[in-house]
PDB file of C-alpha atoms in Angstrom:
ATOM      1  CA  UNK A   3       0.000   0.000   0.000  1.00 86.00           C
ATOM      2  CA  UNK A   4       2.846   2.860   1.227  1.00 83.00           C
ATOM      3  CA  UNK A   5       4.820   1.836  -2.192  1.00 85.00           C
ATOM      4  CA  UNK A   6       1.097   2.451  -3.848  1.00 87.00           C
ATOM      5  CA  UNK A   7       1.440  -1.174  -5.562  1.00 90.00           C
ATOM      6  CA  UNK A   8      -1.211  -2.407  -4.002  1.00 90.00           C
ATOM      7  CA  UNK A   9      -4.828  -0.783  -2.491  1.00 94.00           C
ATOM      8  CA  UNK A  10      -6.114  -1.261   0.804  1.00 91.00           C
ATOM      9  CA  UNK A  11      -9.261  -2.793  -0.812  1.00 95.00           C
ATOM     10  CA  UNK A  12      -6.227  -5.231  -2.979  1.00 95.00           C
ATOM     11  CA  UNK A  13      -4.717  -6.157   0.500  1.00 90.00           C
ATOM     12  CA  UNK A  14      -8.243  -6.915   2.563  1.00 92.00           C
ATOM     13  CA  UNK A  15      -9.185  -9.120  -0.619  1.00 95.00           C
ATOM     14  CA  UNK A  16      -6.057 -11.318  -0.502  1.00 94.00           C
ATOM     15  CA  UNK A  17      -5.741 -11.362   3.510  1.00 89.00           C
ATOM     16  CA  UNK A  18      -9.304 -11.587   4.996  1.00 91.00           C
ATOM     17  CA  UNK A  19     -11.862 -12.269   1.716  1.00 94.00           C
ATOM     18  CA  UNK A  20     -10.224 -14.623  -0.031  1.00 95.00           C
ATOM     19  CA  UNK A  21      -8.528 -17.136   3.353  1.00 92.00           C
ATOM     20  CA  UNK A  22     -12.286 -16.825   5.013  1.00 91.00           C
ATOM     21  CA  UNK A  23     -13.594 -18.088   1.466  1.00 94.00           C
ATOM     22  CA  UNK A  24     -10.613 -20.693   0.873  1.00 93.00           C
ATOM     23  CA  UNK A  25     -10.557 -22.084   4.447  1.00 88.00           C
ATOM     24  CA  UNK A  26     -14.974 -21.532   5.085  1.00 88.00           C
ATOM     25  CA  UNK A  27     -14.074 -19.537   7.897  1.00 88.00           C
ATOM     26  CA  UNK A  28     -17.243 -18.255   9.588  1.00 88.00           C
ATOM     27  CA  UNK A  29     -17.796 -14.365  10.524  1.00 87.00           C
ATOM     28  CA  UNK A  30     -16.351 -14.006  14.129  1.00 87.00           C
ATOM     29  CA  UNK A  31     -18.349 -11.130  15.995  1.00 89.00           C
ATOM     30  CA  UNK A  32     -15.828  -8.487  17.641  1.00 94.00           C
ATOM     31  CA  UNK A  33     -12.659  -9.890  15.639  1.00 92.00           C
ATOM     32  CA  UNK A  34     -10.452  -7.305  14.146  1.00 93.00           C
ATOM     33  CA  UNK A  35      -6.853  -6.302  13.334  1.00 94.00           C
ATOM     34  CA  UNK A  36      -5.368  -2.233  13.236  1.00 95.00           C
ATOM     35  CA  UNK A  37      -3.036  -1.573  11.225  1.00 93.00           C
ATOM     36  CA  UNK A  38      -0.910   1.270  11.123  1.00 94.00           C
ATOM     37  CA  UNK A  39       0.043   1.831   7.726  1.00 91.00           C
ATOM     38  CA  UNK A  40       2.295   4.343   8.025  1.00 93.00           C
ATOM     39  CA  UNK A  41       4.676   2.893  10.882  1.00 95.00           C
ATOM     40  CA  UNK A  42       8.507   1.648   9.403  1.00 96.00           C
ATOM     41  CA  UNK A  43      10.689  -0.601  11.294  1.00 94.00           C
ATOM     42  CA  UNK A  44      13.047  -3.013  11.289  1.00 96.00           C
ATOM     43  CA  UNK A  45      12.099  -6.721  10.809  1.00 95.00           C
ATOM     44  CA  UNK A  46      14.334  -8.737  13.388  1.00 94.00           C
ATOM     45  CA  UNK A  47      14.229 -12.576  13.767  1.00 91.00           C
ATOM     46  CA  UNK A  48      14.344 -12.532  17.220  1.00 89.00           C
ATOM     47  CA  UNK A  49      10.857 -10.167  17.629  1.00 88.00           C
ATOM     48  CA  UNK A  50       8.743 -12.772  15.110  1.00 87.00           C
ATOM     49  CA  UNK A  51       6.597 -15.348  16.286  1.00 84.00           C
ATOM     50  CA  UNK A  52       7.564 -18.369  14.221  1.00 85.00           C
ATOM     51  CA  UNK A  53       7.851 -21.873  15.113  1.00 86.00           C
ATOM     52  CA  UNK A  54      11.518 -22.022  13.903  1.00 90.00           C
ATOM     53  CA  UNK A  55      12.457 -19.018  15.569  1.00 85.00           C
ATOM     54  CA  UNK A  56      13.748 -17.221  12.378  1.00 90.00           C
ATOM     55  CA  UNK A  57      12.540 -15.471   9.147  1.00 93.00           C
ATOM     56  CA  UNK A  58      14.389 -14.589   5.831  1.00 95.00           C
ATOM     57  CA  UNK A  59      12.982 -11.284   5.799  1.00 95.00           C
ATOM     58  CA  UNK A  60      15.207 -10.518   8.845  1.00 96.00           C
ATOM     59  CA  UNK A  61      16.730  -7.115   7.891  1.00 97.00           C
ATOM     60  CA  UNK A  62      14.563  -5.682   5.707  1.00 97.00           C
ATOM     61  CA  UNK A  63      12.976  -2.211   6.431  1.00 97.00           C
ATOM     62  CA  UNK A  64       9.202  -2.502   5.806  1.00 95.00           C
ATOM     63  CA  UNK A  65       6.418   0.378   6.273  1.00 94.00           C
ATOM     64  CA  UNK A  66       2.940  -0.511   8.135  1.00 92.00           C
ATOM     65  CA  UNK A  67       2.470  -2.573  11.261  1.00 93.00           C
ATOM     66  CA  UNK A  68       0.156  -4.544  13.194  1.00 93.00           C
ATOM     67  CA  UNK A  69      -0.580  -2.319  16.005  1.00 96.00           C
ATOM     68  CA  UNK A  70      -3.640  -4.508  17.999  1.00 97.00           C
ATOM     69  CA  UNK A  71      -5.256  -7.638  17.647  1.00 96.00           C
ATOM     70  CA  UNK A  72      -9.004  -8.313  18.921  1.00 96.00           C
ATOM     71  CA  UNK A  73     -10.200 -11.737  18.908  1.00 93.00           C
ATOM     72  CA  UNK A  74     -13.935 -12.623  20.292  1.00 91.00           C
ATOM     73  CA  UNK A  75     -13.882  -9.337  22.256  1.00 95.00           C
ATOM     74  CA  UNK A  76     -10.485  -9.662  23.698  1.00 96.00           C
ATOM     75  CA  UNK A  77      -7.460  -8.258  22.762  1.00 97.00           C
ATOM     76  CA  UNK A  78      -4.460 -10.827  22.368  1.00 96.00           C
ATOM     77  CA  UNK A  79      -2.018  -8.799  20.362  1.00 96.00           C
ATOM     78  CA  UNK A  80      -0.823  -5.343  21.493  1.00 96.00           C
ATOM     79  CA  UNK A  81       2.661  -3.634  19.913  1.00 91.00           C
ATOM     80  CA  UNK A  82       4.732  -6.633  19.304  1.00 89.00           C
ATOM     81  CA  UNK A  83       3.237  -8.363  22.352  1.00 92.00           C
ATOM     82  CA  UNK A  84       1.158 -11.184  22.344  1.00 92.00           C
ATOM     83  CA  UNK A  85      -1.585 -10.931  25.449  1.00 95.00           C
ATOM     84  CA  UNK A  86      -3.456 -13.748  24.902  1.00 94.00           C
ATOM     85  CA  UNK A  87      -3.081 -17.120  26.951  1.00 92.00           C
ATOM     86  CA  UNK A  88      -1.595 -20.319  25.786  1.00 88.00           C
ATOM     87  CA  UNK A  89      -5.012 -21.989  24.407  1.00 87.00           C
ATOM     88  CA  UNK A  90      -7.034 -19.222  23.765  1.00 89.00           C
ATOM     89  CA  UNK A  91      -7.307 -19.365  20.182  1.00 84.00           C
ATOM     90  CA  UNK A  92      -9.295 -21.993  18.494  1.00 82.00           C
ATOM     91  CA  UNK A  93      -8.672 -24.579  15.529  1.00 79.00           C
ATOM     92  CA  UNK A  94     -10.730 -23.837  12.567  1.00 71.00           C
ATOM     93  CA  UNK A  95      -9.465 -26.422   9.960  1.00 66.00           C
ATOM     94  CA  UNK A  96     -12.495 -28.533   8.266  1.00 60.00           C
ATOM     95  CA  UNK A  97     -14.975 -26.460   9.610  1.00 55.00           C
ATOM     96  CA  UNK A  98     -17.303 -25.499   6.478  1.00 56.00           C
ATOM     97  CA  UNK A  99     -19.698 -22.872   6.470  1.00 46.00           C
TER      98      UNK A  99
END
């Protein structure tokens, strides 16, 4: 979006339409994600939340980052911290609409 090769309405479409429609994910009242699209940072390996503990994009200078995470009401994301409790989030593979 900041490098204009892509809308907001391109990026919602291949993040949130498209998975929900792939996957059959059901609507989930009071789940959201803010973004702040104008933020620039640093991506460091040992800040992500990966299994393996790494990323190749370690390094790079990016603009626009998740600034809050809501799921079901709660918030269990908050500036590079995850609040939520181990278990909190729920499996959703082979669930069809």
């Amino acid at each position: 979006v900041h490098e204009r090769r892509l809308t907001i309405d391109d990026v919602i479409l291949r993040y949130f339409t498209n998975p929900k429609r792939i996957f059959h994910i059901q609507d989930q009242p009071e789940t959201w994600a803010e973004i702040d699209l104008n933020k620039k940072y640093e991506i460091n390996s040992k800040e992500t939340f990966t299994k393996c503990g790494w990323t190749p994009f370690d390094g790079w200078n990016v603009t626009g980052m998740i600034r809050n995470v809501v799921l079901r009401g709660k918030v269990v994301y908050n500036d590079r911290k995850v609040l939520a409790e181990r278990g909190f989030g729920k499996n959703l593979r082979n669930k069809k609409s």
